[in-house]
Every structure is written in structure tokens, then in C-alpha cells.
Amino acid sequence: MAAPADKTDPFDPFGVAAAMTGWCCLLKAAQEIRDIDQEMMETMMEADAAAPAGLSPEAGAKLQGVVSLMRRLQLDPEAVRRSEPETMRALESACRACGARSRCERELRAGTAARTYPDFCPNAARLDRLRHA
């Protein structure tokens, strides 16, 4: 005795309707995954934007250096965070690892950092690229 799945549909002898139904299910699943992916990306970007507040005071102070320097260079850190999140993460990462923090703080306090940062800042090339973009 043949199983019901072995029977062909007399109105669709080549199985086109079944194939289309399967294809539609796949498209719907892909759309749902894309929507979830977009939501995850937005959540990650929001978390990135809020990250400095959740850092230790020392790490937060280090990141304030790059934010302060960006503002002195007429760059908007939040706009960069939104438009170029990878660049902002790279700036923050280099700032955290910087060995010239005391000089940076001194230059920022003196108001000379916008002029002297290329001499000591590991982010100089990235900041210059942003300034001339």
C-alpha cells in the first residue's frame, strides 16, 4: 500500500505548488531572521553608546580623553558612534591602551591638545581621517 505522500496531486503533477509553498516558507523565515538581525544590531549599537557609563571609573576616564579630544577637534563623538561604530570602537580601544594618558590629560587641560595630539596620540591618523572626511 502506498503512503499518502507518494500520491501525486492531479492538479499539480510536477509538484510546483509544493515547491512554491516550501519556497515561501523559506522566504518568510529569512525575513524574520533579517528583522531579528536588525533588532540585534540596534541593541548592540545602543549598548555600545551606553558602554562608557558602565565602565570602571579609570576606563571611563581614559575614554573621556578621546571624547574630549574629538570635541576639541570639532568632531561629534556621538555622531561618529552612530555613523561609524567600528571607528569609534577602534578609537576607544586605542585610547584605553594608550601609554601617554598623562600627557593627553595635561594637553587637554592646557588647551593645546588640538594642536599637539599628532605627537603623542595613537588615534592621530583616525582622527585626521575623520576631520578630513
PDB file of N, CA and C in Angstrom, residues 1-10 18:
ATOM      1  N   MET A   1       0.845  -1.164   0.000  1.00  0.00           N
ATOM      2  CA  MET A   1       0.000   0.000   0.000  1.00  0.00           C
ATOM      3  C   MET A   1       0.897   1.235   0.000  1.00  0.00           C
ATOM      4  N   ALA A   2       0.597   2.183  -0.834  1.00  0.00           N
ATOM      5  CA  ALA A   2       1.404   3.393  -0.984  1.00  0.00           C
ATOM      6  C   ALA A   2       1.046   4.392   0.102  1.00  0.00           C
ATOM      7  N   ALA A   3       2.048   5.092   0.596  1.00  0.00           N
ATOM      8  CA  ALA A   3       1.831   6.126   1.608  1.00  0.00           C
ATOM      9  C   ALA A   3       1.189   7.332   0.946  1.00  0.00           C
ATOM     10  N   PRO A   4       0.414   8.145   1.720  1.00  0.00           N
ATOM     11  CA  PRO A   4      -0.232   9.303   1.130  1.00  0.00           C
ATOM     12  C   PRO A   4       0.762  10.277   0.502  1.00  0.00           C
ATOM     13  N   ALA A   5       1.974  10.346   0.995  1.00  0.00           N
ATOM     14  CA  ALA A   5       2.966  11.271   0.449  1.00  0.00           C
ATOM     15  C   ALA A   5       3.408  10.848  -0.948  1.00  0.00           C
ATOM     16  N   ASP A   6       3.245   9.565  -1.268  1.00  0.00           N
ATOM     17  CA  ASP A   6       3.652   9.072  -2.571  1.00  0.00           C
ATOM     18  C   ASP A   6       2.651   9.429  -3.663  1.00  0.00           C
ATOM     19  N   LYS A   7       1.456   9.805  -3.281  1.00  0.00           N
ATOM     20  CA  LYS A   7       0.433  10.144  -4.264  1.00  0.00           C
ATOM     21  C   LYS A   7       0.738  11.516  -4.842  1.00  0.00           C
ATOM     22  N   THR A   8       0.555  11.649  -6.120  1.00  0.00           N
ATOM     23  CA  THR A   8       0.759  12.936  -6.767  1.00  0.00           C
ATOM     24  C   THR A   8      -0.571  13.669  -6.826  1.00  0.00           C
ATOM     25  N   ASP A   9      -0.466  14.977  -6.792  1.00  0.00           N
ATOM     26  CA  ASP A   9      -1.645  15.833  -6.882  1.00  0.00           C
ATOM     27  C   ASP A   9      -2.051  15.872  -8.356  1.00  0.00           C
ATOM     28  N   PRO A  10      -3.295  15.523  -8.654  1.00  0.00           N
ATOM     29  CA  PRO A  10      -3.694  15.519 -10.070  1.00  0.00           C
ATOM     30  C   PRO A  10      -3.676  16.923 -10.692  1.00  0.00           C
ATOM     31  N   ALA A  18       3.805  22.522  -4.254  1.00  0.00           N
ATOM     32  CA  ALA A  18       4.507  22.139  -3.024  1.00  0.00           C
ATOM     33  C   ALA A  18       5.858  22.836  -2.940  1.00  0.00           C
TER      34      ALA A  18
END
